[in-house]
JSON list of C-alpha atoms in Angstrom, two decimals:
[
{"chain": "A", "resi": 1, "resn": "UNK", "atom": "CA", "xyz": [-43.56, -55.37, 260.93]},
{"chain": "A", "resi": 2, "resn": "UNK", "atom": "CA", "xyz": [-41.16, -56.14, 258.21]},
{"chain": "A", "resi": 3, "resn": "UNK", "atom": "CA", "xyz": [-39.76, -59.33, 260.44]},
{"chain": "A", "resi": 4, "resn": "UNK", "atom": "CA", "xyz": [-43.35, -60.35, 261.12]},
{"chain": "A", "resi": 5, "resn": "UNK", "atom": "CA", "xyz": [-44.42, -60.59, 257.13]},
{"chain": "A", "resi": 6, "resn": "UNK", "atom": "CA", "xyz": [-40.49, -62.23, 256.95]},
{"chain": "A", "resi": 7, "resn": "UNK", "atom": "CA", "xyz": [-41.82, -65.14, 259.75]},
{"chain": "A", "resi": 8, "resn": "UNK", "atom": "CA", "xyz": [-45.00, -65.26, 258.24]},
{"chain": "A", "resi": 9, "resn": "UNK", "atom": "CA", "xyz": [-43.69, -66.34, 254.81]},
{"chain": "A", "resi": 10, "resn": "UNK", "atom": "CA", "xyz": [-41.20, -68.24, 256.36]},
{"chain": "A", "resi": 11, "resn": "UNK", "atom": "CA", "xyz": [-43.84, -70.75, 257.63]},
{"chain": "A", "resi": 12, "resn": "UNK", "atom": "CA", "xyz": [-45.80, -70.26, 254.71]},
{"chain": "A", "resi": 13, "resn": "UNK", "atom": "CA", "xyz": [-43.36, -71.55, 252.12]},
{"chain": "A", "resi": 14, "resn": "UNK", "atom": "CA", "xyz": [-43.11, -75.13, 253.39]},
{"chain": "A", "resi": 15, "resn": "UNK", "atom": "CA", "xyz": [-46.94, -74.92, 253.95]},
{"chain": "A", "resi": 16, "resn": "UNK", "atom": "CA", "xyz": [-47.44, -74.22, 250.51]},
{"chain": "A", "resi": 17, "resn": "UNK", "atom": "CA", "xyz": [-45.04, -76.97, 249.24]},
{"chain": "A", "resi": 18, "resn": "UNK", "atom": "CA", "xyz": [-46.77, -79.61, 251.58]},
{"chain": "A", "resi": 19, "resn": "UNK", "atom": "CA", "xyz": [-49.99, -78.94, 249.81]},
{"chain": "A", "resi": 20, "resn": "UNK", "atom": "CA", "xyz": [-48.83, -79.02, 246.37]},
{"chain": "A", "resi": 21, "resn": "UNK", "atom": "CA", "xyz": [-47.39, -82.52, 247.68]},
{"chain": "A", "resi": 22, "resn": "UNK", "atom": "CA", "xyz": [-50.30, -83.39, 248.89]},
{"chain": "A", "resi": 23, "resn": "UNK", "atom": "CA", "xyz": [-52.63, -82.85, 246.23]},
{"chain": "A", "resi": 24, "resn": "UNK", "atom": "CA", "xyz": [-50.06, -84.40, 243.80]},
{"chain": "A", "resi": 25, "resn": "UNK", "atom": "CA", "xyz": [-51.12, -87.70, 245.79]},
{"chain": "A", "resi": 26, "resn": "UNK", "atom": "CA", "xyz": [-54.58, -88.00, 244.58]},
{"chain": "A", "resi": 27, "resn": "UNK", "atom": "CA", "xyz": [-55.00, -89.51, 248.03]},
{"chain": "A", "resi": 28, "resn": "UNK", "atom": "CA", "xyz": [-56.68, -87.81, 250.93]},
{"chain": "A", "resi": 29, "resn": "UNK", "atom": "CA", "xyz": [-56.68, -87.87, 254.71]},
{"chain": "A", "resi": 30, "resn": "UNK", "atom": "CA", "xyz": [-53.76, -89.27, 256.64]},
{"chain": "A", "resi": 31, "resn": "UNK", "atom": "CA", "xyz": [-52.48, -91.35, 253.61]},
{"chain": "A", "resi": 32, "resn": "UNK", "atom": "CA", "xyz": [-52.30, -87.86, 251.53]},
{"chain": "A", "resi": 33, "resn": "UNK", "atom": "CA", "xyz": [-50.20, -86.64, 254.22]},
{"chain": "A", "resi": 34, "resn": "UNK", "atom": "CA", "xyz": [-48.25, -89.48, 254.76]},
{"chain": "A", "resi": 35, "resn": "UNK", "atom": "CA", "xyz": [-47.49, -90.42, 251.15]},
{"chain": "A", "resi": 36, "resn": "UNK", "atom": "CA", "xyz": [-46.69, -86.24, 250.59]},
{"chain": "A", "resi": 37, "resn": "UNK", "atom": "CA", "xyz": [-43.93, -86.12, 253.58]},
{"chain": "A", "resi": 38, "resn": "UNK", "atom": "CA", "xyz": [-42.17, -89.43, 251.97]},
{"chain": "A", "resi": 39, "resn": "UNK", "atom": "CA", "xyz": [-42.26, -87.88, 248.24]},
{"chain": "A", "resi": 40, "resn": "UNK", "atom": "CA", "xyz": [-40.49, -84.69, 249.31]},
{"chain": "A", "resi": 41, "resn": "UNK", "atom": "CA", "xyz": [-37.37, -86.15, 251.20]},
{"chain": "A", "resi": 42, "resn": "UNK", "atom": "CA", "xyz": [-35.02, -88.68, 251.35]},
{"chain": "A", "resi": 43, "resn": "UNK", "atom": "CA", "xyz": [-35.38, -91.50, 253.89]},
{"chain": "A", "resi": 44, "resn": "UNK", "atom": "CA", "xyz": [-39.25, -91.55, 253.82]},
{"chain": "A", "resi": 45, "resn": "UNK", "atom": "CA", "xyz": [-41.87, -88.90, 255.88]},
{"chain": "A", "resi": 46, "resn": "UNK", "atom": "CA", "xyz": [-38.82, -88.10, 258.42]},
{"chain": "A", "resi": 47, "resn": "UNK", "atom": "CA", "xyz": [-36.47, -86.79, 255.23]},
{"chain": "A", "resi": 48, "resn": "UNK", "atom": "CA", "xyz": [-39.98, -85.03, 254.26]},
{"chain": "A", "resi": 49, "resn": "UNK", "atom": "CA", "xyz": [-40.13, -83.00, 257.70]},
{"chain": "A", "resi": 50, "resn": "UNK", "atom": "CA", "xyz": [-36.20, -81.95, 257.00]},
{"chain": "A", "resi": 51, "resn": "UNK", "atom": "CA", "xyz": [-37.02, -81.05, 253.88]},
{"chain": "A", "resi": 52, "resn": "UNK", "atom": "CA", "xyz": [-40.13, -78.75, 254.98]},
{"chain": "A", "resi": 53, "resn": "UNK", "atom": "CA", "xyz": [-37.78, -77.15, 257.69]},
{"chain": "A", "resi": 54, "resn": "UNK", "atom": "CA", "xyz": [-34.61, -76.47, 255.15]},
{"chain": "A", "resi": 55, "resn": "UNK", "atom": "CA", "xyz": [-36.96, -75.10, 252.98]},
{"chain": "A", "resi": 56, "resn": "UNK", "atom": "CA", "xyz": [-38.31, -73.02, 255.79]},
{"chain": "A", "resi": 57, "resn": "UNK", "atom": "CA", "xyz": [-34.47, -71.79, 256.98]},
{"chain": "A", "resi": 58, "resn": "UNK", "atom": "CA", "xyz": [-33.65, -70.93, 253.47]},
{"chain": "A", "resi": 59, "resn": "UNK", "atom": "CA", "xyz": [-36.84, -69.16, 252.44]},
{"chain": "A", "resi": 60, "resn": "UNK", "atom": "CA", "xyz": [-36.83, -67.15, 255.65]},
{"chain": "A", "resi": 61, "resn": "UNK", "atom": "CA", "xyz": [-33.01, -66.06, 254.76]},
{"chain": "A", "resi": 62, "resn": "UNK", "atom": "CA", "xyz": [-34.22, -64.86, 251.11]},
{"chain": "A", "resi": 63, "resn": "UNK", "atom": "CA", "xyz": [-36.77, -62.82, 252.92]},
{"chain": "A", "resi": 64, "resn": "UNK", "atom": "CA", "xyz": [-34.41, -61.32, 254.94]},
{"chain": "A", "resi": 65, "resn": "UNK", "atom": "CA", "xyz": [-31.41, -60.89, 252.90]},
{"chain": "A", "resi": 66, "resn": "UNK", "atom": "CA", "xyz": [-32.74, -60.98, 249.42]},
{"chain": "A", "resi": 67, "resn": "UNK", "atom": "CA", "xyz": [-32.03, -63.68, 246.65]},
{"chain": "A", "resi": 68, "resn": "UNK", "atom": "CA", "xyz": [-29.00, -62.18, 245.04]},
{"chain": "A", "resi": 69, "resn": "UNK", "atom": "CA", "xyz": [-26.61, -61.61, 248.56]},
{"chain": "A", "resi": 70, "resn": "UNK", "atom": "CA", "xyz": [-27.50, -65.49, 249.31]},
{"chain": "A", "resi": 71, "resn": "UNK", "atom": "CA", "xyz": [-26.44, -66.51, 246.08]},
{"chain": "A", "resi": 72, "resn": "UNK", "atom": "CA", "xyz": [-23.34, -64.23, 245.84]},
{"chain": "A", "resi": 73, "resn": "UNK", "atom": "CA", "xyz": [-22.28, -65.67, 249.40]},
{"chain": "A", "resi": 74, "resn": "UNK", "atom": "CA", "xyz": [-22.78, -69.09, 248.38]},
{"chain": "A", "resi": 75, "resn": "UNK", "atom": "CA", "xyz": [-20.00, -68.23, 245.49]},
{"chain": "A", "resi": 76, "resn": "UNK", "atom": "CA", "xyz": [-17.63, -66.49, 247.43]},
{"chain": "A", "resi": 77, "resn": "UNK", "atom": "CA", "xyz": [-18.11, -69.29, 250.03]},
{"chain": "A", "resi": 78, "resn": "UNK", "atom": "CA", "xyz": [-17.11, -72.21, 247.43]},
{"chain": "A", "resi": 79, "resn": "UNK", "atom": "CA", "xyz": [-14.09, -70.01, 246.46]},
{"chain": "A", "resi": 80, "resn": "UNK", "atom": "CA", "xyz": [-12.94, -69.95, 249.97]},
{"chain": "A", "resi": 81, "resn": "UNK", "atom": "CA", "xyz": [-13.09, -73.36, 250.44]},
{"chain": "A", "resi": 82, "resn": "UNK", "atom": "CA", "xyz": [-10.93, -74.26, 247.30]},
{"chain": "A", "resi": 83, "resn": "UNK", "atom": "CA", "xyz": [-12.78, -73.87, 244.43]},
{"chain": "A", "resi": 84, "resn": "UNK", "atom": "CA", "xyz": [-11.51, -73.07, 241.14]},
{"chain": "A", "resi": 85, "resn": "UNK", "atom": "CA", "xyz": [-12.80, -70.13, 238.95]},
{"chain": "A", "resi": 86, "resn": "UNK", "atom": "CA", "xyz": [-13.31, -72.56, 236.21]},
{"chain": "A", "resi": 87, "resn": "UNK", "atom": "CA", "xyz": [-15.57, -74.83, 238.46]},
{"chain": "A", "resi": 88, "resn": "UNK", "atom": "CA", "xyz": [-17.34, -72.27, 239.63]},
{"chain": "A", "resi": 89, "resn": "UNK", "atom": "CA", "xyz": [-17.96, -70.55, 236.54]},
{"chain": "A", "resi": 90, "resn": "UNK", "atom": "CA", "xyz": [-19.45, -74.20, 235.10]},
{"chain": "A", "resi": 91, "resn": "UNK", "atom": "CA", "xyz": [-21.78, -74.44, 238.24]},
{"chain": "A", "resi": 92, "resn": "UNK", "atom": "CA", "xyz": [-22.86, -71.02, 237.75]},
{"chain": "A", "resi": 93, "resn": "UNK", "atom": "CA", "xyz": [-23.68, -71.61, 234.25]},
{"chain": "A", "resi": 94, "resn": "UNK", "atom": "CA", "xyz": [-25.55, -74.62, 235.14]},
{"chain": "A", "resi": 95, "resn": "UNK", "atom": "CA", "xyz": [-27.62, -72.62, 237.90]},
{"chain": "A", "resi": 96, "resn": "UNK", "atom": "CA", "xyz": [-31.26, -72.46, 237.36]},
{"chain": "A", "resi": 97, "resn": "UNK", "atom": "CA", "xyz": [-31.92, -68.77, 237.58]},
{"chain": "A", "resi": 98, "resn": "UNK", "atom": "CA", "xyz": [-31.86, -66.07, 235.29]},
{"chain": "A", "resi": 99, "resn": "UNK", "atom": "CA", "xyz": [-29.34, -64.72, 233.00]},
{"chain": "A", "resi": 100, "resn": "UNK", "atom": "CA", "xyz": [-28.41, -61.04, 234.79]},
{"chain": "A", "resi": 101, "resn": "UNK", "atom": "CA", "xyz": [-28.27, -63.40, 238.39]},
{"chain": "A", "resi": 102, "resn": "UNK", "atom": "CA", "xyz": [-26.05, -65.52, 236.09]},
{"chain": "A", "resi": 103, "resn": "UNK", "atom": "CA", "xyz": [-23.94, -62.11, 235.18]},
{"chain": "A", "resi": 104, "resn": "UNK", "atom": "CA", "xyz": [-24.11, -60.92, 238.80]},
{"chain": "A", "resi": 105, "resn": "UNK", "atom": "CA", "xyz": [-22.26, -63.97, 239.94]},
{"chain": "A", "resi": 106, "resn": "UNK", "atom": "CA", "xyz": [-19.76, -63.96, 237.43]},
{"chain": "A", "resi": 107, "resn": "UNK", "atom": "CA", "xyz": [-18.89, -60.22, 238.41]},
{"chain": "A", "resi": 108, "resn": "UNK", "atom": "CA", "xyz": [-18.92, -61.08, 242.13]},
{"chain": "A", "resi": 109, "resn": "UNK", "atom": "CA", "xyz": [-16.52, -63.79, 241.48]},
{"chain": "A", "resi": 110, "resn": "UNK", "atom": "CA", "xyz": [-14.26, -61.20, 239.47]},
{"chain": "A", "resi": 111, "resn": "UNK", "atom": "CA", "xyz": [-14.45, -59.02, 242.50]},
{"chain": "A", "resi": 112, "resn": "UNK", "atom": "CA", "xyz": [-14.09, -61.56, 244.68]},
{"chain": "A", "resi": 113, "resn": "UNK", "atom": "CA", "xyz": [-10.30, -62.41, 243.19]},
{"chain": "A", "resi": 114, "resn": "UNK", "atom": "CA", "xyz": [-9.23, -58.67, 243.25]},
{"chain": "A", "resi": 115, "resn": "UNK", "atom": "CA", "xyz": [-9.93, -59.26, 246.44]},
{"chain": "A", "resi": 116, "resn": "UNK", "atom": "CA", "xyz": [-7.68, -61.87, 247.16]},
{"chain": "A", "resi": 117, "resn": "UNK", "atom": "CA", "xyz": [-5.05, -60.55, 245.26]},
{"chain": "A", "resi": 118, "resn": "UNK", "atom": "CA", "xyz": [-4.73, -57.04, 247.00]},
{"chain": "A", "resi": 119, "resn": "UNK", "atom": "CA", "xyz": [-4.87, -59.60, 250.39]},
{"chain": "A", "resi": 120, "resn": "UNK", "atom": "CA", "xyz": [-1.34, -60.45, 249.19]}
]
């Protein structure tokens, strides 16, 4: 049941985004869909379709794993790719998320560094 709800939510979010974009165009019918898709992504309508697909994948991952887990995994991956602690802290402070989540990400960064020190 949880997987079905997750799939429905994943499909629903891009639909909601498209509906909001359509209503923002002020147009009707096919012109509204075309204008909305073109406005959603770079590269016109194709970019908008790709953007909606990406939104679907991200929302499915968030429904399955949770927002905190995904953000922490992104921070860990950035660290593995060579980002410094200072650059990651700057990025975390700029993220448009709650202060609580920022603190969790900073804590996760400290944990990553401790894990790397133990491996050496």
